[in-house]
GROMACS .gro file of C-alpha atoms in nm:
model
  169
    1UNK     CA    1   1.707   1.723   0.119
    2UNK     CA    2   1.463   1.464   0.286
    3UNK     CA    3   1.170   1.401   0.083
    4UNK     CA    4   0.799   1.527   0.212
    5UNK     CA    5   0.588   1.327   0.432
    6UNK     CA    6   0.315   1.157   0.250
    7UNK     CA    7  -0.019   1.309   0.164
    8UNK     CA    8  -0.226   1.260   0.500
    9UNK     CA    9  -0.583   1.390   0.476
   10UNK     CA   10  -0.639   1.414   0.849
   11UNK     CA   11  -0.251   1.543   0.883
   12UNK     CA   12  -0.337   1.913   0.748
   13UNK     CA   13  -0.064   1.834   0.463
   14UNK     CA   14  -0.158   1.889   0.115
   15UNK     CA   15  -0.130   1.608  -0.157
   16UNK     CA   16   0.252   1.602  -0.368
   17UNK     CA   17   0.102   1.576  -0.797
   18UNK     CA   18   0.356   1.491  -1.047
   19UNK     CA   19   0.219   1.612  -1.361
   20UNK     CA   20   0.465   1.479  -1.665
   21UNK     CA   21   0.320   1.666  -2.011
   22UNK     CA   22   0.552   1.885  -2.227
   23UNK     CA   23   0.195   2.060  -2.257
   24UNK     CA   24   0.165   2.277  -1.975
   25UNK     CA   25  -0.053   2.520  -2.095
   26UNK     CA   26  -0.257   2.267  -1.992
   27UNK     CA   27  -0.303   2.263  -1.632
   28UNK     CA   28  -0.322   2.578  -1.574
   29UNK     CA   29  -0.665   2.502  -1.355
   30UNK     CA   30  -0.382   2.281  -1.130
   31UNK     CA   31  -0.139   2.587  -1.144
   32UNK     CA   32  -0.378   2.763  -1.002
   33UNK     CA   33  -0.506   2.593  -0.704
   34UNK     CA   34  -0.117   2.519  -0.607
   35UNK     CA   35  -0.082   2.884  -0.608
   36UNK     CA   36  -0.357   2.882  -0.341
   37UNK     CA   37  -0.192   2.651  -0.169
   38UNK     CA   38  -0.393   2.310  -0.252
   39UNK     CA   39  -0.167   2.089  -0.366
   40UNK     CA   40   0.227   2.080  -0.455
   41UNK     CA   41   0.247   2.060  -0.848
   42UNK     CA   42   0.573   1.929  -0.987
   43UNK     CA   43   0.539   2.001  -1.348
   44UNK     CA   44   0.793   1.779  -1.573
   45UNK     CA   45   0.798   1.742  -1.983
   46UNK     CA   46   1.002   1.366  -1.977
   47UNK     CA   47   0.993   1.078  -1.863
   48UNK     CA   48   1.349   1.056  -1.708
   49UNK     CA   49   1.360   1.387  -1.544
   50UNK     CA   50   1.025   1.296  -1.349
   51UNK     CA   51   1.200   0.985  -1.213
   52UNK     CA   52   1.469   1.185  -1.116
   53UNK     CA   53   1.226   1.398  -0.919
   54UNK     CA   54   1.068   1.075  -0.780
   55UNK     CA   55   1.376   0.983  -0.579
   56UNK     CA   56   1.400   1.345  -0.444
   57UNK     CA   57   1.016   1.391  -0.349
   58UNK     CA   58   0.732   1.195  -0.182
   59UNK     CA   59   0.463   1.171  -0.446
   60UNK     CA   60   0.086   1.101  -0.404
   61UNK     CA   61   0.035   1.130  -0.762
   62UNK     CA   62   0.131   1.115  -1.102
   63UNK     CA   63  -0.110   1.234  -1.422
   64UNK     CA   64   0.096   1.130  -1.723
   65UNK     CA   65   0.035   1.255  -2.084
   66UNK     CA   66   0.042   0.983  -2.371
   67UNK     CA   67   0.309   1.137  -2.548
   68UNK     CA   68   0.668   1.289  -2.345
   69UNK     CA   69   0.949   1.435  -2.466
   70UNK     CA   70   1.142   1.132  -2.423
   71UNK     CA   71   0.943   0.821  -2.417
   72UNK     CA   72   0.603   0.669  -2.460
   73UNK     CA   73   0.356   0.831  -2.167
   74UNK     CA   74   0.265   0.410  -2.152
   75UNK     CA   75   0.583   0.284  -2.090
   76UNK     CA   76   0.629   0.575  -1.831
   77UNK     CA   77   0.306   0.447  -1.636
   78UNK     CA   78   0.427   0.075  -1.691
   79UNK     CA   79   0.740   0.201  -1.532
   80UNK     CA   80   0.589   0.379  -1.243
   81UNK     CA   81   0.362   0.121  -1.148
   82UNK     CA   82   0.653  -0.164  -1.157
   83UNK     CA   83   0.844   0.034  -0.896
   84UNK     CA   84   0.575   0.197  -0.683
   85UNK     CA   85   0.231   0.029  -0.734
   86UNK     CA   86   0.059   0.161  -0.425
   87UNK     CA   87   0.053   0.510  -0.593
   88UNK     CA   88  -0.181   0.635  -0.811
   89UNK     CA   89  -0.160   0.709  -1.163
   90UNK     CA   90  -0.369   0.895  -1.382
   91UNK     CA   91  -0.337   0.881  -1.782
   92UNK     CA   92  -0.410   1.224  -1.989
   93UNK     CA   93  -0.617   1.050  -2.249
   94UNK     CA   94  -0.698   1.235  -2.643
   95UNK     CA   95  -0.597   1.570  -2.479
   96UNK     CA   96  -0.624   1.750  -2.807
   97UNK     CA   97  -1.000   1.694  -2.852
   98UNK     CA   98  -1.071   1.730  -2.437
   99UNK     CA   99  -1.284   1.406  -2.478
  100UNK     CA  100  -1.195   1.041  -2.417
  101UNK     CA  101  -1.287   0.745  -2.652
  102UNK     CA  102  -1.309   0.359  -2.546
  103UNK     CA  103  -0.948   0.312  -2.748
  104UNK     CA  104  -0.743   0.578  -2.564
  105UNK     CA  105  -0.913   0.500  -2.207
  106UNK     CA  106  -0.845   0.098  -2.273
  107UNK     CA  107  -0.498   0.150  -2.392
  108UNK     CA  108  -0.418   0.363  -2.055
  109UNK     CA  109  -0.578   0.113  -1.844
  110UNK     CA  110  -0.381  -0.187  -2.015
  111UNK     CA  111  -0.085   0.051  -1.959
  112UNK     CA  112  -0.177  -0.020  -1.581
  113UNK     CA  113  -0.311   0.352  -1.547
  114UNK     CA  114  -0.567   0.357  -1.245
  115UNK     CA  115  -0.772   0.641  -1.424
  116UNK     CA  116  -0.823   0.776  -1.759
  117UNK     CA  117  -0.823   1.138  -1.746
  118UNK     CA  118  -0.907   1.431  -2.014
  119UNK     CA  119  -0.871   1.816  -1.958
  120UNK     CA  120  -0.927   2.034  -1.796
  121UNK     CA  121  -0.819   1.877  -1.486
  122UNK     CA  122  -0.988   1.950  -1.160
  123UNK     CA  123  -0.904   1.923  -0.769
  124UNK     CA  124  -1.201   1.723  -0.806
  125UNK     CA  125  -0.981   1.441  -1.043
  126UNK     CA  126  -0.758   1.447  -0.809
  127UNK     CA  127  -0.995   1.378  -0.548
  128UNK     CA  128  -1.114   1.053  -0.752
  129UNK     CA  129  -0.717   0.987  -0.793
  130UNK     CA  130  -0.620   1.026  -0.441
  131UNK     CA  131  -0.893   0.846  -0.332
  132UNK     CA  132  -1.105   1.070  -0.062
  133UNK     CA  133  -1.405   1.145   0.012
  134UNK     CA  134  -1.538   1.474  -0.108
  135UNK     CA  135  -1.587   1.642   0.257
  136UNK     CA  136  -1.216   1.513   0.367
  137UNK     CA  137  -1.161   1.707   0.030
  138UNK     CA  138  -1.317   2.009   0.099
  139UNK     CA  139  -1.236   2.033   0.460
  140UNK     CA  140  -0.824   2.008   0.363
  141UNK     CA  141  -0.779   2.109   0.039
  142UNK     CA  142  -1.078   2.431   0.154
  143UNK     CA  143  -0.894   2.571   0.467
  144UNK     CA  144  -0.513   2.443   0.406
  145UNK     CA  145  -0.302   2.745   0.466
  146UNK     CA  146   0.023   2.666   0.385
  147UNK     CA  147   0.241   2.809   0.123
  148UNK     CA  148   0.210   2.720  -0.247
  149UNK     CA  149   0.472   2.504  -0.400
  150UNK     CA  150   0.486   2.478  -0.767
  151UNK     CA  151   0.856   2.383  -0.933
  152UNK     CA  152   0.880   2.357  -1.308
  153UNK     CA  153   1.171   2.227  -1.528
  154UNK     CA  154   1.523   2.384  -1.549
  155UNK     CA  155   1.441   2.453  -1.917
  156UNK     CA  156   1.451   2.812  -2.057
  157UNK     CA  157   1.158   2.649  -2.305
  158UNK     CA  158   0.999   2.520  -2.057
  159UNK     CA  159   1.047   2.797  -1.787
  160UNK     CA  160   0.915   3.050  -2.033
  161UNK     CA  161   0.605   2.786  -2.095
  162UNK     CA  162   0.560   2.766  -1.719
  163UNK     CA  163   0.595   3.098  -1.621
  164UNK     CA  164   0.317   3.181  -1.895
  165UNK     CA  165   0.080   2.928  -1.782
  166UNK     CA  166   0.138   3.062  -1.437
  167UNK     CA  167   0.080   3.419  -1.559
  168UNK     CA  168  -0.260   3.347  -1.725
  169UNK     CA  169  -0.418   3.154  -1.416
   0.00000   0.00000   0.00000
């Protein structure tokens, strides 16, 4: 399986998110714009099996949650920007209260995060993320037609997780 050409605003071809949080209740504001067809959301709860998903995938994004099933959501980001620095990452910073503080948003920048991000996340933080301007935003990710493309984690936990947070977007 050959990985996906990278995310091309002019192109037509709609931007590749890696989203590693065992909270995906979360996102379900991302779930639902890749149901539309907006973006390809790869939703992953560790570390490990989002690297594995790396070398499978083209990526144009990661948002990373401080705390994964099997590792530290900073060494993750430390990890990810060692081996491919040109893409960006996002930090999910004090997720429980929806706000950031200076601490959390520091520590994910000295982490080498390029953003510090809190939820609910929005096509518009991943317009900040990706980098484009908002009318190269609105023009693709408005009138993109092609087919929604959301995997989730082999998991029955996690399925049954997904599927719900699928359900209630």
């Amino acid at each position: 399986m050959s990985p996906a050409a990278p995310f091309d605003a002019h192109a037509g071809n709609v931007p590749s998110v890696v989203v590693v949080d065992p909270e995906f209740s979360s996102y379900a504001t991302l779930a639902a714009s890749a149901r539309l067809g907006n973006l390809q959301l790869h939703l992953r709860s560790a570390g490990t099996d989002a690297i594995r998903l790396s070398r499978r995938i083209h990526v144009d994004a990661w948002i990373v949650a401080a705390e994964l099933d099997d590792m530290s959501g900073h060494d993750l980001v430390e990890l990810l920007k060692s081996e491919c620095s040109d893409i960006p990452v996002a930090m999910v910073v004090d997720a429980a209260r929806g706000r950031r503080n200076a601490v959390d948003t520091a520590a994910a920048t000295e982490a080498g995060a390029d953003v510090a991000l809190s939820h609910p996340i929005s096509l518009a933080d991943l317009e900040r993320l990706l980098g484009l301007p908002s009318e190269d935003l609105a023009r693709e990710f408005g009138s993109n037609g092609s087919k929604p493309f959301v995997t989730l984690p082999v998991g029955i936990g996690a399925a049954v997780i997904a599927i719900a947070v699928l359900m209630i977007g």
